[in-house]
Structures are given as structure tokens and as C-alpha cells.
PDB file of C-alpha atoms in Angstrom:
ATOM      1  CA  UNK W   1      -2.289  21.109  -9.014  1.00 97.00           C
ATOM      2  CA  UNK W   2      -3.050  19.400 -12.314  1.00 98.00           C
ATOM      3  CA  UNK W   3      -5.055  16.179 -12.419  1.00 98.00           C
ATOM      4  CA  UNK W   4      -6.574  14.011 -15.154  1.00 98.00           C
ATOM      5  CA  UNK W   5     -10.246  13.864 -14.164  1.00 98.00           C
ATOM      6  CA  UNK W   6     -13.171  11.643 -15.087  1.00 97.00           C
ATOM      7  CA  UNK W   7     -16.221  13.814 -14.471  1.00 96.00           C
ATOM      8  CA  UNK W   8     -18.829  11.474 -15.953  1.00 95.00           C
ATOM      9  CA  UNK W   9     -18.829   8.140 -17.741  1.00 93.00           C
ATOM     10  CA  UNK W  10     -18.870   8.250 -21.518  1.00 84.00           C
ATOM     11  CA  UNK W  11     -17.364  11.735 -21.775  1.00 90.00           C
ATOM     12  CA  UNK W  12     -13.652  12.366 -22.380  1.00 93.00           C
ATOM     13  CA  UNK W  13     -11.540  12.883 -19.237  1.00 96.00           C
ATOM     14  CA  UNK W  14     -10.038  16.357 -18.837  1.00 96.00           C
ATOM     15  CA  UNK W  15      -6.738  17.675 -17.523  1.00 97.00           C
ATOM     16  CA  UNK W  16      -7.879  20.156 -14.872  1.00 97.00           C
ATOM     17  CA  UNK W  17      -6.527  22.411 -12.142  1.00 97.00           C
ATOM     18  CA  UNK W  18      -7.907  21.232  -8.793  1.00 96.00           C
ATOM     19  CA  UNK W  19      -7.145  21.970  -5.153  1.00 96.00           C
ATOM     20  CA  UNK W  20      -4.195  20.148  -3.632  1.00 95.00           C
ATOM     21  CA  UNK W  21      -5.576  17.567  -1.140  1.00 94.00           C
ATOM     22  CA  UNK W  22      -4.688  17.257   2.541  1.00 96.00           C
ATOM     23  CA  UNK W  23      -4.102  13.838   4.143  1.00 97.00           C
ATOM     24  CA  UNK W  24      -6.504  12.377   6.693  1.00 97.00           C
ATOM     25  CA  UNK W  25      -5.085  10.823   9.863  1.00 98.00           C
ATOM     26  CA  UNK W  26      -4.279   7.471   8.180  1.00 97.00           C
ATOM     27  CA  UNK W  27      -3.085   8.918   4.864  1.00 98.00           C
ATOM     28  CA  UNK W  28       0.079  10.253   3.311  1.00 98.00           C
ATOM     29  CA  UNK W  29       0.394  12.953   0.684  1.00 98.00           C
ATOM     30  CA  UNK W  30       2.725  12.132  -2.203  1.00 98.00           C
ATOM     31  CA  UNK W  31       4.327  14.270  -4.883  1.00 98.00           C
ATOM     32  CA  UNK W  32       3.742  11.953  -7.831  1.00 98.00           C
ATOM     33  CA  UNK W  33       6.746  11.466 -10.088  1.00 98.00           C
ATOM     34  CA  UNK W  34       5.433   8.556 -12.181  1.00 98.00           C
ATOM     35  CA  UNK W  35       2.163   6.700 -12.769  1.00 98.00           C
ATOM     36  CA  UNK W  36       1.804   3.397 -14.593  1.00 98.00           C
ATOM     37  CA  UNK W  37      -1.120   3.053 -16.986  1.00 97.00           C
ATOM     38  CA  UNK W  38      -3.214  -0.104 -16.987  1.00 95.00           C
ATOM     39  CA  UNK W  39      -6.001  -1.502 -19.143  1.00 91.00           C
ATOM     40  CA  UNK W  40      -8.239  -0.895 -16.137  1.00 92.00           C
ATOM     41  CA  UNK W  41      -7.820   2.866 -16.667  1.00 94.00           C
ATOM     42  CA  UNK W  42      -9.670   2.474 -19.979  1.00 93.00           C
ATOM     43  CA  UNK W  43     -12.485   0.618 -18.219  1.00 92.00           C
ATOM     44  CA  UNK W  44     -12.654   3.302 -15.525  1.00 93.00           C
ATOM     45  CA  UNK W  45     -13.429   5.879 -18.207  1.00 93.00           C
ATOM     46  CA  UNK W  46     -16.469   3.837 -19.261  1.00 91.00           C
ATOM     47  CA  UNK W  47     -17.547   2.934 -15.729  1.00 92.00           C
ATOM     48  CA  UNK W  48     -17.174  -0.794 -16.417  1.00 90.00           C
ATOM     49  CA  UNK W  49     -14.259  -1.609 -14.114  1.00 89.00           C
ATOM     50  CA  UNK W  50     -15.155  -3.744 -11.090  1.00 86.00           C
ATOM     51  CA  UNK W  51     -13.867  -1.090  -8.664  1.00 87.00           C
ATOM     52  CA  UNK W  52     -15.038   2.086 -10.405  1.00 91.00           C
ATOM     53  CA  UNK W  53     -15.470   5.069  -8.033  1.00 93.00           C
ATOM     54  CA  UNK W  54     -18.339   7.542  -8.306  1.00 94.00           C
ATOM     55  CA  UNK W  55     -17.340  10.508 -10.536  1.00 96.00           C
ATOM     56  CA  UNK W  56     -15.639  12.872 -10.384  1.00 96.00           C
ATOM     57  CA  UNK W  57     -12.358  11.112  -9.671  1.00 97.00           C
ATOM     58  CA  UNK W  58      -8.758  10.838 -10.846  1.00 98.00           C
ATOM     59  CA  UNK W  59      -7.738   7.488 -12.415  1.00 97.00           C
ATOM     60  CA  UNK W  60      -4.254   6.013 -12.207  1.00 97.00           C
ATOM     61  CA  UNK W  61      -4.031   2.800 -10.189  1.00 96.00           C
ATOM     62  CA  UNK W  62      -0.312   2.749  -9.340  1.00 97.00           C
ATOM     63  CA  UNK W  63       2.143   5.548  -8.761  1.00 98.00           C
ATOM     64  CA  UNK W  64       5.502   6.439  -7.238  1.00 98.00           C
ATOM     65  CA  UNK W  65       6.989   9.587  -5.786  1.00 98.00           C
ATOM     66  CA  UNK W  66       8.038  11.327  -2.574  1.00 98.00           C
ATOM     67  CA  UNK W  67       6.104  11.711   0.663  1.00 98.00           C
ATOM     68  CA  UNK W  68       5.445  15.400   1.351  1.00 98.00           C
ATOM     69  CA  UNK W  69       3.051  15.156   4.323  1.00 98.00           C
ATOM     70  CA  UNK W  70       1.711  12.532   6.721  1.00 98.00           C
ATOM     71  CA  UNK W  71      -1.526  12.205   8.657  1.00 97.00           C
ATOM     72  CA  UNK W  72      -1.443  12.316  12.445  1.00 96.00           C
ATOM     73  CA  UNK W  73      -1.636   8.516  12.914  1.00 97.00           C
ATOM     74  CA  UNK W  74       1.011   7.582  10.338  1.00 97.00           C
ATOM     75  CA  UNK W  75       4.166   6.351  12.080  1.00 94.00           C
ATOM     76  CA  UNK W  76       6.151   4.315   9.548  1.00 93.00           C
ATOM     77  CA  UNK W  77       6.593   6.990   6.864  1.00 97.00           C
ATOM     78  CA  UNK W  78       8.023  10.499   6.816  1.00 97.00           C
ATOM     79  CA  UNK W  79       8.358  13.431   4.411  1.00 98.00           C
ATOM     80  CA  UNK W  80      11.119  12.789   1.899  1.00 97.00           C
ATOM     81  CA  UNK W  81      10.620   9.012   1.752  1.00 98.00           C
ATOM     82  CA  UNK W  82      10.735   7.570  -1.777  1.00 98.00           C
ATOM     83  CA  UNK W  83       7.644   5.391  -2.115  1.00 98.00           C
ATOM     84  CA  UNK W  84       5.354   3.441  -4.404  1.00 97.00           C
ATOM     85  CA  UNK W  85       1.602   3.145  -3.907  1.00 97.00           C
ATOM     86  CA  UNK W  86      -1.057   0.854  -5.332  1.00 94.00           C
ATOM     87  CA  UNK W  87      -3.869   3.273  -4.583  1.00 93.00           C
ATOM     88  CA  UNK W  88      -6.493   2.074  -7.042  1.00 93.00           C
ATOM     89  CA  UNK W  89      -7.063   5.646  -8.236  1.00 95.00           C
ATOM     90  CA  UNK W  90      -5.486   9.091  -7.949  1.00 97.00           C
ATOM     91  CA  UNK W  91      -2.171   8.461  -9.695  1.00 98.00           C
ATOM     92  CA  UNK W  92      -2.694  10.674 -12.746  1.00 98.00           C
ATOM     93  CA  UNK W  93      -2.072  13.920 -10.922  1.00 98.00           C
ATOM     94  CA  UNK W  94       0.822  15.989  -9.644  1.00 98.00           C
ATOM     95  CA  UNK W  95      -0.047  15.153  -6.026  1.00 98.00           C
ATOM     96  CA  UNK W  96      -2.294  12.671  -4.250  1.00 98.00           C
ATOM     97  CA  UNK W  97      -3.314  11.357  -0.841  1.00 98.00           C
ATOM     98  CA  UNK W  98      -3.324   7.614  -0.217  1.00 98.00           C
ATOM     99  CA  UNK W  99      -3.945   5.165   2.620  1.00 96.00           C
ATOM    100  CA  UNK W 100      -0.588   4.656   4.349  1.00 96.00           C
ATOM    101  CA  UNK W 101      -1.225   0.892   4.435  1.00 92.00           C
ATOM    102  CA  UNK W 102      -0.925   0.833   0.641  1.00 93.00           C
ATOM    103  CA  UNK W 103       2.359   2.758   0.542  1.00 95.00           C
ATOM    104  CA  UNK W 104       5.695   0.957   0.279  1.00 93.00           C
ATOM    105  CA  UNK W 105       9.206   2.407   0.489  1.00 95.00           C
ATOM    106  CA  UNK W 106      11.306   1.779  -2.611  1.00 95.00           C
ATOM    107  CA  UNK W 107      15.079   1.236  -2.795  1.00 92.00           C
ATOM    108  CA  UNK W 108      17.273   4.193  -3.745  1.00 92.00           C
ATOM    109  CA  UNK W 109      18.428   2.158  -6.741  1.00 92.00           C
ATOM    110  CA  UNK W 110      14.890   1.955  -8.173  1.00 96.00           C
ATOM    111  CA  UNK W 111      13.684   4.732 -10.466  1.00 97.00           C
ATOM    112  CA  UNK W 112      10.220   6.187  -9.958  1.00 98.00           C
ATOM    113  CA  UNK W 113       9.307   4.959 -13.451  1.00 98.00           C
ATOM    114  CA  UNK W 114      10.251   1.370 -12.580  1.00 97.00           C
ATOM    115  CA  UNK W 115       8.409   1.593  -9.260  1.00 97.00           C
ATOM    116  CA  UNK W 116       5.242   2.823 -10.967  1.00 96.00           C
ATOM    117  CA  UNK W 117       5.484   0.097 -13.615  1.00 96.00           C
ATOM    118  CA  UNK W 118       6.217  -2.776 -11.249  1.00 95.00           C
ATOM    119  CA  UNK W 119       3.365  -3.022  -8.765  1.00 94.00           C
ATOM    120  CA  UNK W 120       0.293  -4.235 -10.646  1.00 95.00           C
ATOM    121  CA  UNK W 121       1.897  -6.102 -13.529  1.00 95.00           C
ATOM    122  CA  UNK W 122       4.585  -7.915 -11.539  1.00 96.00           C
ATOM    123  CA  UNK W 123       2.389  -8.246  -8.446  1.00 96.00           C
ATOM    124  CA  UNK W 124      -0.370  -9.861 -10.501  1.00 96.00           C
ATOM    125  CA  UNK W 125       1.967 -12.332 -12.173  1.00 97.00           C
ATOM    126  CA  UNK W 126       3.940 -13.209  -9.052  1.00 98.00           C
ATOM    127  CA  UNK W 127       0.924 -13.849  -6.810  1.00 97.00           C
ATOM    128  CA  UNK W 128      -1.006 -15.620  -9.583  1.00 98.00           C
ATOM    129  CA  UNK W 129       1.812 -17.969 -10.563  1.00 98.00           C
ATOM    130  CA  UNK W 130       3.353 -18.568  -7.143  1.00 97.00           C
ATOM    131  CA  UNK W 131       0.644 -18.209  -4.498  1.00 96.00           C
ATOM    132  CA  UNK W 132      -2.385 -19.241  -6.584  1.00 97.00           C
ATOM    133  CA  UNK W 133      -1.233 -21.681  -9.270  1.00 98.00           C
ATOM    134  CA  UNK W 134       1.813 -23.098  -7.500  1.00 98.00           C
ATOM    135  CA  UNK W 135       3.898 -23.147 -10.691  1.00 98.00           C
ATOM    136  CA  UNK W 136       6.715 -25.683 -10.331  1.00 98.00           C
ATOM    137  CA  UNK W 137      10.164 -25.903 -11.944  1.00 98.00           C
ATOM    138  CA  UNK W 138       9.999 -27.937 -15.139  1.00 98.00           C
ATOM    139  CA  UNK W 139       6.313 -27.291 -15.790  1.00 98.00           C
ATOM    140  CA  UNK W 140       5.141 -25.698 -19.021  1.00 98.00           C
ATOM    141  CA  UNK W 141       3.566 -22.243 -18.699  1.00 98.00           C
ATOM    142  CA  UNK W 142       1.525 -20.757 -21.550  1.00 98.00           C
ATOM    143  CA  UNK W 143       1.204 -16.962 -21.468  1.00 98.00           C
ATOM    144  CA  UNK W 144      -1.227 -15.248 -23.833  1.00 98.00           C
ATOM    145  CA  UNK W 145      -0.947 -11.541 -24.559  1.00 96.00           C
ATOM    146  CA  UNK W 146       2.683 -12.145 -23.705  1.00 96.00           C
ATOM    147  CA  UNK W 147       4.004  -8.720 -24.736  1.00 94.00           C
ATOM    148  CA  UNK W 148       1.416  -6.739 -22.785  1.00 91.00           C
ATOM    149  CA  UNK W 149       1.680  -5.096 -19.387  1.00 89.00           C
ATOM    150  CA  UNK W 150       0.944  -8.196 -17.294  1.00 94.00           C
ATOM    151  CA  UNK W 151       1.745 -10.890 -19.861  1.00 96.00           C
ATOM    152  CA  UNK W 152       5.366  -9.860 -20.226  1.00 96.00           C
ATOM    153  CA  UNK W 153       5.903 -10.047 -16.468  1.00 96.00           C
ATOM    154  CA  UNK W 154       4.365 -13.530 -16.436  1.00 98.00           C
ATOM    155  CA  UNK W 155       6.949 -14.624 -19.008  1.00 98.00           C
ATOM    156  CA  UNK W 156       9.765 -13.146 -16.931  1.00 97.00           C
ATOM    157  CA  UNK W 157       8.571 -14.488 -13.572  1.00 98.00           C
ATOM    158  CA  UNK W 158       7.634 -17.882 -14.986  1.00 98.00           C
ATOM    159  CA  UNK W 159      11.155 -18.276 -16.309  1.00 98.00           C
ATOM    160  CA  UNK W 160      12.621 -17.183 -12.966  1.00 96.00           C
ATOM    161  CA  UNK W 161      10.499 -19.871 -11.285  1.00 97.00           C
ATOM    162  CA  UNK W 162      12.033 -22.539 -13.517  1.00 98.00           C
ATOM    163  CA  UNK W 163       9.171 -23.139 -15.946  1.00 98.00           C
ATOM    164  CA  UNK W 164       9.366 -23.733 -19.683  1.00 98.00           C
ATOM    165  CA  UNK W 165       7.526 -20.699 -21.083  1.00 98.00           C
ATOM    166  CA  UNK W 166       5.419 -20.547 -24.246  1.00 98.00           C
ATOM    167  CA  UNK W 167       4.621 -16.952 -25.270  1.00 98.00           C
ATOM    168  CA  UNK W 168       1.628 -16.092 -27.458  1.00 98.00           C
ATOM    169  CA  UNK W 169       1.506 -12.577 -28.982  1.00 97.00           C
ATOM    170  CA  UNK W 170       0.717 -10.772 -32.225  1.00 95.00           C
ATOM    171  CA  UNK W 171       3.544 -10.087 -34.654  1.00 96.00           C
ATOM    172  CA  UNK W 172       7.292 -10.620 -34.808  1.00 96.00           C
ATOM    173  CA  UNK W 173       8.097  -7.453 -32.875  1.00 96.00           C
ATOM    174  CA  UNK W 174       6.008  -8.390 -29.842  1.00 96.00           C
ATOM    175  CA  UNK W 175       7.204 -11.983 -29.929  1.00 97.00           C
ATOM    176  CA  UNK W 176      10.800 -10.745 -29.892  1.00 97.00           C
ATOM    177  CA  UNK W 177      10.019  -8.714 -26.760  1.00 95.00           C
ATOM    178  CA  UNK W 178       8.664 -11.883 -25.132  1.00 97.00           C
ATOM    179  CA  UNK W 179      11.711 -13.867 -26.225  1.00 97.00           C
ATOM    180  CA  UNK W 180      13.998 -11.265 -24.656  1.00 96.00           C
ATOM    181  CA  UNK W 181      12.033 -11.638 -21.387  1.00 95.00           C
ATOM    182  CA  UNK W 182      12.829 -15.354 -21.321  1.00 96.00           C
ATOM    183  CA  UNK W 183      10.235 -17.166 -23.445  1.00 98.00           C
ATOM    184  CA  UNK W 184      11.401 -20.579 -24.686  1.00 98.00           C
ATOM    185  CA  UNK W 185       8.806 -20.944 -27.463  1.00 98.00           C
ATOM    186  CA  UNK W 186       6.929 -18.300 -29.466  1.00 98.00           C
ATOM    187  CA  UNK W 187       3.502 -18.599 -31.095  1.00 98.00           C
ATOM    188  CA  UNK W 188       2.051 -15.855 -33.269  1.00 98.00           C
ATOM    189  CA  UNK W 189      -1.563 -14.851 -32.684  1.00 95.00           C
ATOM    190  CA  UNK W 190      -2.416 -15.840 -36.268  1.00 95.00           C
ATOM    191  CA  UNK W 191      -1.213 -19.413 -35.766  1.00 97.00           C
ATOM    192  CA  UNK W 192      -3.103 -22.482 -34.507  1.00 98.00           C
ATOM    193  CA  UNK W 193      -2.609 -21.945 -30.768  1.00 98.00           C
ATOM    194  CA  UNK W 194      -4.100 -25.244 -29.640  1.00 98.00           C
ATOM    195  CA  UNK W 195      -2.209 -27.288 -32.226  1.00 98.00           C
ATOM    196  CA  UNK W 196       1.145 -25.674 -31.566  1.00 98.00           C
ATOM    197  CA  UNK W 197       0.863 -25.912 -27.771  1.00 98.00           C
ATOM    198  CA  UNK W 198      -0.186 -29.561 -28.032  1.00 98.00           C
ATOM    199  CA  UNK W 199       2.802 -30.237 -30.307  1.00 98.00           C
ATOM    200  CA  UNK W 200       5.028 -28.865 -27.538  1.00 98.00           C
ATOM    201  CA  UNK W 201       3.538 -31.258 -25.005  1.00 98.00           C
ATOM    202  CA  UNK W 202       0.617 -29.163 -23.767  1.00 98.00           C
ATOM    203  CA  UNK W 203       0.443 -26.583 -20.985  1.00 98.00           C
ATOM    204  CA  UNK W 204       0.482 -27.298 -17.265  1.00 98.00           C
ATOM    205  CA  UNK W 205      -0.387 -23.714 -16.322  1.00 98.00           C
ATOM    206  CA  UNK W 206      -2.186 -21.159 -18.515  1.00 98.00           C
ATOM    207  CA  UNK W 207      -1.933 -17.426 -17.790  1.00 98.00           C
ATOM    208  CA  UNK W 208      -4.512 -15.803 -20.063  1.00 98.00           C
ATOM    209  CA  UNK W 209      -4.894 -12.040 -20.408  1.00 94.00           C
ATOM    210  CA  UNK W 210      -6.925 -12.172 -23.634  1.00 96.00           C
ATOM    211  CA  UNK W 211     -10.062 -14.287 -23.223  1.00 95.00           C
ATOM    212  CA  UNK W 212     -12.406 -15.088 -26.115  1.00 96.00           C
ATOM    213  CA  UNK W 213     -11.194 -17.587 -28.700  1.00 96.00           C
ATOM    214  CA  UNK W 214      -7.667 -17.474 -27.306  1.00 97.00           C
ATOM    215  CA  UNK W 215      -8.937 -18.784 -23.952  1.00 97.00           C
ATOM    216  CA  UNK W 216     -10.889 -21.549 -25.705  1.00 97.00           C
ATOM    217  CA  UNK W 217      -7.816 -22.720 -27.612  1.00 98.00           C
ATOM    218  CA  UNK W 218      -5.578 -22.530 -24.529  1.00 98.00           C
ATOM    219  CA  UNK W 219      -8.174 -24.406 -22.477  1.00 98.00           C
ATOM    220  CA  UNK W 220      -8.189 -27.263 -24.982  1.00 97.00           C
ATOM    221  CA  UNK W 221      -4.368 -27.376 -24.973  1.00 98.00           C
ATOM    222  CA  UNK W 222      -4.105 -27.709 -21.188  1.00 98.00           C
ATOM    223  CA  UNK W 223      -2.793 -31.008 -19.849  1.00 98.00           C
ATOM    224  CA  UNK W 224      -4.858 -33.130 -17.445  1.00 98.00           C
ATOM    225  CA  UNK W 225      -4.454 -31.756 -13.937  1.00 98.00           C
ATOM    226  CA  UNK W 226      -3.508 -28.333 -15.279  1.00 98.00           C
ATOM    227  CA  UNK W 227      -4.357 -24.942 -13.787  1.00 98.00           C
ATOM    228  CA  UNK W 228      -5.764 -21.994 -15.714  1.00 98.00           C
ATOM    229  CA  UNK W 229      -5.648 -18.349 -14.634  1.00 98.00           C
ATOM    230  CA  UNK W 230      -8.113 -15.952 -16.334  1.00 97.00           C
ATOM    231  CA  UNK W 231      -6.244 -12.680 -15.762  1.00 95.00           C
ATOM    232  CA  UNK W 232      -8.004 -10.357 -18.202  1.00 90.00           C
ATOM    233  CA  UNK W 233     -10.187 -10.090 -21.270  1.00 90.00           C
ATOM    234  CA  UNK W 234      -8.356  -7.833 -23.714  1.00 86.00           C
ATOM    235  CA  UNK W 235     -10.329  -9.392 -26.571  1.00 88.00           C
ATOM    236  CA  UNK W 236     -13.514  -7.977 -25.076  1.00 86.00           C
ATOM    237  CA  UNK W 237     -15.073 -11.433 -24.712  1.00 92.00           C
ATOM    238  CA  UNK W 238     -15.417 -13.095 -21.316  1.00 93.00           C
ATOM    239  CA  UNK W 239     -15.245 -16.853 -21.974  1.00 91.00           C
ATOM    240  CA  UNK W 240     -17.720 -19.394 -20.637  1.00 91.00           C
ATOM    241  CA  UNK W 241     -16.056 -22.382 -18.993  1.00 94.00           C
ATOM    242  CA  UNK W 242     -17.463 -25.893 -19.637  1.00 93.00           C
ATOM    243  CA  UNK W 243     -17.604 -27.548 -16.227  1.00 95.00           C
ATOM    244  CA  UNK W 244     -17.792 -31.041 -17.766  1.00 96.00           C
ATOM    245  CA  UNK W 245     -14.349 -30.536 -19.316  1.00 94.00           C
ATOM    246  CA  UNK W 246     -12.983 -29.449 -15.950  1.00 96.00           C
ATOM    247  CA  UNK W 247     -14.311 -32.684 -14.495  1.00 97.00           C
ATOM    248  CA  UNK W 248     -13.006 -35.028 -17.198  1.00 96.00           C
ATOM    249  CA  UNK W 249      -9.503 -33.484 -17.350  1.00 97.00           C
ATOM    250  CA  UNK W 250      -9.239 -32.658 -13.627  1.00 98.00           C
ATOM    251  CA  UNK W 251      -8.555 -29.024 -14.465  1.00 98.00           C
ATOM    252  CA  UNK W 252      -8.572 -26.126 -12.017  1.00 98.00           C
ATOM    253  CA  UNK W 253      -9.581 -22.593 -12.994  1.00 98.00           C
ATOM    254  CA  UNK W 254      -8.262 -20.010 -10.519  1.00 97.00           C
ATOM    255  CA  UNK W 255      -9.704 -16.526 -10.513  1.00 94.00           C
ATOM    256  CA  UNK W 256      -7.278 -13.837  -9.428  1.00 93.00           C
ATOM    257  CA  UNK W 257      -7.819 -10.099  -9.220  1.00 92.00           C
ATOM    258  CA  UNK W 258      -5.075  -8.173  -7.443  1.00 92.00           C
ATOM    259  CA  UNK W 259      -7.395  -5.384  -6.319  1.00 88.00           C
ATOM    260  CA  UNK W 260      -9.626  -7.886  -4.543  1.00 89.00           C
ATOM    261  CA  UNK W 261      -6.622  -9.524  -2.901  1.00 90.00           C
ATOM    262  CA  UNK W 262      -5.448  -6.109  -1.719  1.00 88.00           C
ATOM    263  CA  UNK W 263      -8.696  -5.892   0.270  1.00 87.00           C
ATOM    264  CA  UNK W 264      -9.079  -9.506   1.427  1.00 92.00           C
ATOM    265  CA  UNK W 265      -5.439 -10.656   1.705  1.00 91.00           C
ATOM    266  CA  UNK W 266      -3.293  -7.494   1.883  1.00 89.00           C
ATOM    267  CA  UNK W 267      -0.471  -9.389   3.575  1.00 92.00           C
ATOM    268  CA  UNK W 268      -0.068 -11.589   0.465  1.00 94.00           C
ATOM    269  CA  UNK W 269       0.251  -8.541  -1.791  1.00 92.00           C
ATOM    270  CA  UNK W 270       2.653  -6.730   0.535  1.00 89.00           C
ATOM    271  CA  UNK W 271       4.808  -9.845   0.871  1.00 92.00           C
ATOM    272  CA  UNK W 272       4.875 -10.242  -2.912  1.00 95.00           C
ATOM    273  CA  UNK W 273       5.796  -6.587  -3.492  1.00 92.00           C
ATOM    274  CA  UNK W 274       8.624  -6.843  -0.955  1.00 90.00           C
ATOM    275  CA  UNK W 275       9.969  -9.890  -2.803  1.00 93.00           C
ATOM    276  CA  UNK W 276       9.714  -8.081  -6.123  1.00 95.00           C
ATOM    277  CA  UNK W 277      11.579  -5.061  -4.741  1.00 93.00           C
ATOM    278  CA  UNK W 278      14.371  -7.417  -3.633  1.00 93.00           C
ATOM    279  CA  UNK W 279      14.447  -9.085  -7.053  1.00 95.00           C
ATOM    280  CA  UNK W 280      14.681  -5.680  -8.730  1.00 95.00           C
ATOM    281  CA  UNK W 281      17.567  -4.619  -6.470  1.00 94.00           C
ATOM    282  CA  UNK W 282      19.351  -7.870  -7.308  1.00 94.00           C
ATOM    283  CA  UNK W 283      18.863  -7.317 -11.043  1.00 94.00           C
ATOM    284  CA  UNK W 284      16.610 -10.370 -11.437  1.00 94.00           C
ATOM    285  CA  UNK W 285      13.695  -8.406 -12.920  1.00 95.00           C
ATOM    286  CA  UNK W 286      13.621  -5.248 -15.012  1.00 92.00           C
ATOM    287  CA  UNK W 287      10.324  -3.600 -16.024  1.00 95.00           C
ATOM    288  CA  UNK W 288       9.925  -3.161 -19.760  1.00 94.00           C
ATOM    289  CA  UNK W 289       8.585   0.365 -20.367  1.00 96.00           C
ATOM    290  CA  UNK W 290       7.880   1.113 -24.015  1.00 96.00           C
ATOM    291  CA  UNK W 291       6.675   4.717 -23.544  1.00 97.00           C
ATOM    292  CA  UNK W 292       7.235   7.477 -20.962  1.00 98.00           C
ATOM    293  CA  UNK W 293       4.948  10.485 -21.483  1.00 98.00           C
ATOM    294  CA  UNK W 294       4.172  13.715 -19.622  1.00 98.00           C
ATOM    295  CA  UNK W 295       0.810  14.300 -17.935  1.00 98.00           C
ATOM    296  CA  UNK W 296      -0.307  16.459 -20.871  1.00 97.00           C
ATOM    297  CA  UNK W 297      -0.138  13.346 -23.095  1.00 98.00           C
ATOM    298  CA  UNK W 298      -2.243  10.953 -21.019  1.00 98.00           C
ATOM    299  CA  UNK W 299      -4.734  10.610 -23.858  1.00 97.00           C
ATOM    300  CA  UNK W 300      -1.925   9.470 -26.138  1.00 98.00           C
ATOM    301  CA  UNK W 301      -0.866   6.939 -23.532  1.00 97.00           C
ATOM    302  CA  UNK W 302      -4.415   5.625 -23.212  1.00 97.00           C
ATOM    303  CA  UNK W 303      -4.630   5.216 -26.976  1.00 97.00           C
ATOM    304  CA  UNK W 304      -1.412   3.186 -26.945  1.00 96.00           C
ATOM    305  CA  UNK W 305      -3.158   0.736 -24.609  1.00 94.00           C
ATOM    306  CA  UNK W 306      -6.436   0.798 -26.518  1.00 93.00           C
ATOM    307  CA  UNK W 307      -4.761   0.065 -29.860  1.00 93.00           C
ATOM    308  CA  UNK W 308      -2.288  -2.403 -28.312  1.00 90.00           C
ATOM    309  CA  UNK W 309       0.551  -0.395 -29.808  1.00 93.00           C
ATOM    310  CA  UNK W 310       2.644  -0.521 -26.632  1.00 94.00           C
ATOM    311  CA  UNK W 311       4.683  -3.354 -25.153  1.00 92.00           C
ATOM    312  CA  UNK W 312       5.148  -3.806 -21.434  1.00 92.00           C
ATOM    313  CA  UNK W 313       4.127  -0.631 -19.647  1.00 96.00           C
ATOM    314  CA  UNK W 314       3.247   2.948 -20.505  1.00 97.00           C
ATOM    315  CA  UNK W 315       4.295   5.377 -17.758  1.00 98.00           C
ATOM    316  CA  UNK W 316       3.112   8.973 -17.209  1.00 98.00           C
ATOM    317  CA  UNK W 317       5.430  11.434 -15.435  1.00 98.00           C
ATOM    318  CA  UNK W 318       3.391  14.256 -13.818  1.00 94.00           C
TER     319      UNK W 318
END
């Protein structure tokens, strides 16, 4: 089978022919029909992601496809089942084996592309906003990087939860994507973020996927008693948080990393994904996929993420 392999850090990954794997007792083997790309896949290539395996390995954190074989101890899945998996690696290949505990059946109405695009982006936003930040109807939610893979889902879910949503993104095209997802107010990345958010009454919850100066401006525009979620650092700068400001304004900063929750609180992630599957079936959410590419064009897909030329998700179809 073909797989996109990272053989060493700092060297370009290669599309290679490797042996088809066999599942262990607790694993299932999946014919992969779609794999969602994430910013983490770029970090995996450099060895800087917090959960980077030892090379060689196949990246691709989330995938969807059909079960083709099950390990001897797997009881809740069978060959032919349509499934999604948040495996953490292994998705950029024609086949893969994954822990059965991470595999979830998907509705017949859900495409493999949607299933591959939904898990990390929607799961991150749903758990962060609902379980962690406790976003309430009527509160103001500021989303930075609002047209990106996770940011766009935060706009959509925040609106579904009854918040007033302020979207921050670069350029009219990306802001229009955020508006279509439900944003009430739009702020261009070249504008005065702090000033404009303050003019709208400030933010009660901040969902920041950018970091750097954007975080600093959002932090200063947060209302007393507000909650801030550092979700990612697309700017390349991890911000330092002044504890004295937290004290004076009674602010709460909530760290959330979905991969860590998958290990420490898997029931929270599984419950969230089940809810999201129901919302998708009911037409309440719809993943925005800007590009669908074949496995031979993974490098092109990675460049779309690196250059921020995509909106929503980029999906690879092995």
C-alpha cells in the first residue's frame, strides 16, 4: 500500500510503498477513504509537535473509511462498518491499523470527507467552548484565526450555543467565510483588534488559534471575569501571560489540547463526537472543506496550510 512517510525530521516526507499492516488484538484495520490535514501535521514533519512519534511513521491525525479487519478482542466493530478515527497518526495512507477505542461509527448520511474533517476541528471547539469555558447564551465570543480549520468551527459552534460571535481573520474573503458560518461581527487582521472588540463591549470568552500579538490584543479586550482559551500558535509565537492582569481582572486562562484529553478524559471526547455526529445528521453543522486532494498531492495540501491559503479544512483522499 501507499503511505506518506516521515523517515527523519528535517527531511521531506516521501510517498512510499510499504507493507499492509495487520491489526493487533485491540485494533481494527481500516481502508482509508479520507484524511483531514491539520497544522499539527506540519509540526510532525519538524519533530516539534507535543505528541511526535519516533520516525519512521505516517502522519495524518484523523481519518475515515471502512473496517476491513478486526483484532481478536474487538467486539463492537465489524468488517464493512463505516467509521471515523482520531488516531493521532497513520491517516495519510491507503490502509491503517488503529486502537478500536478511538474508532467511531459514522452515519450513512455522512460522507467520508466530512467525517475526516469533523473530528479534531469540531471536537476541539465543542469541548473547549462547552466543557472547558462554559460559554453561555448571550455572551460575546471572540474567535481569532476565524477562517482556519479550528477557528471556523468555533464560530459555528459558538453561534449554535447562543453567543454573539466576533470573527477575526485576514482579508475580505476569509471574513466572508466566517460570516457565512454565523459570525455577527467581523474584524480584519490589519485592524486594531483591541480597540474594535472593546467598542463592541469586550469579549467574555476568547478562542485564540494565533498567539503572538493577536493574543496580547485579545487578552486586553477581555471583560473582567472572562475566560481565554489558547488553542494554537499559528503566528509562531507562544505568548507569555501576565499573572497580575489575571488577578486584577479575575480572568481565567484554560489550556485545552484535544490529544491530551483523548488520553486523560476519553469519555469527554467520545461524548462530544457523538453529539457532533447527531448535529451533523440534523443539519446543524456542516464542515467547510476548501480543498480535496489525492494522496499524490499531500505536499500541495501541506503547503496550503503552511501559507494559510486554505479555509476550513484540507482533506486528502487516499
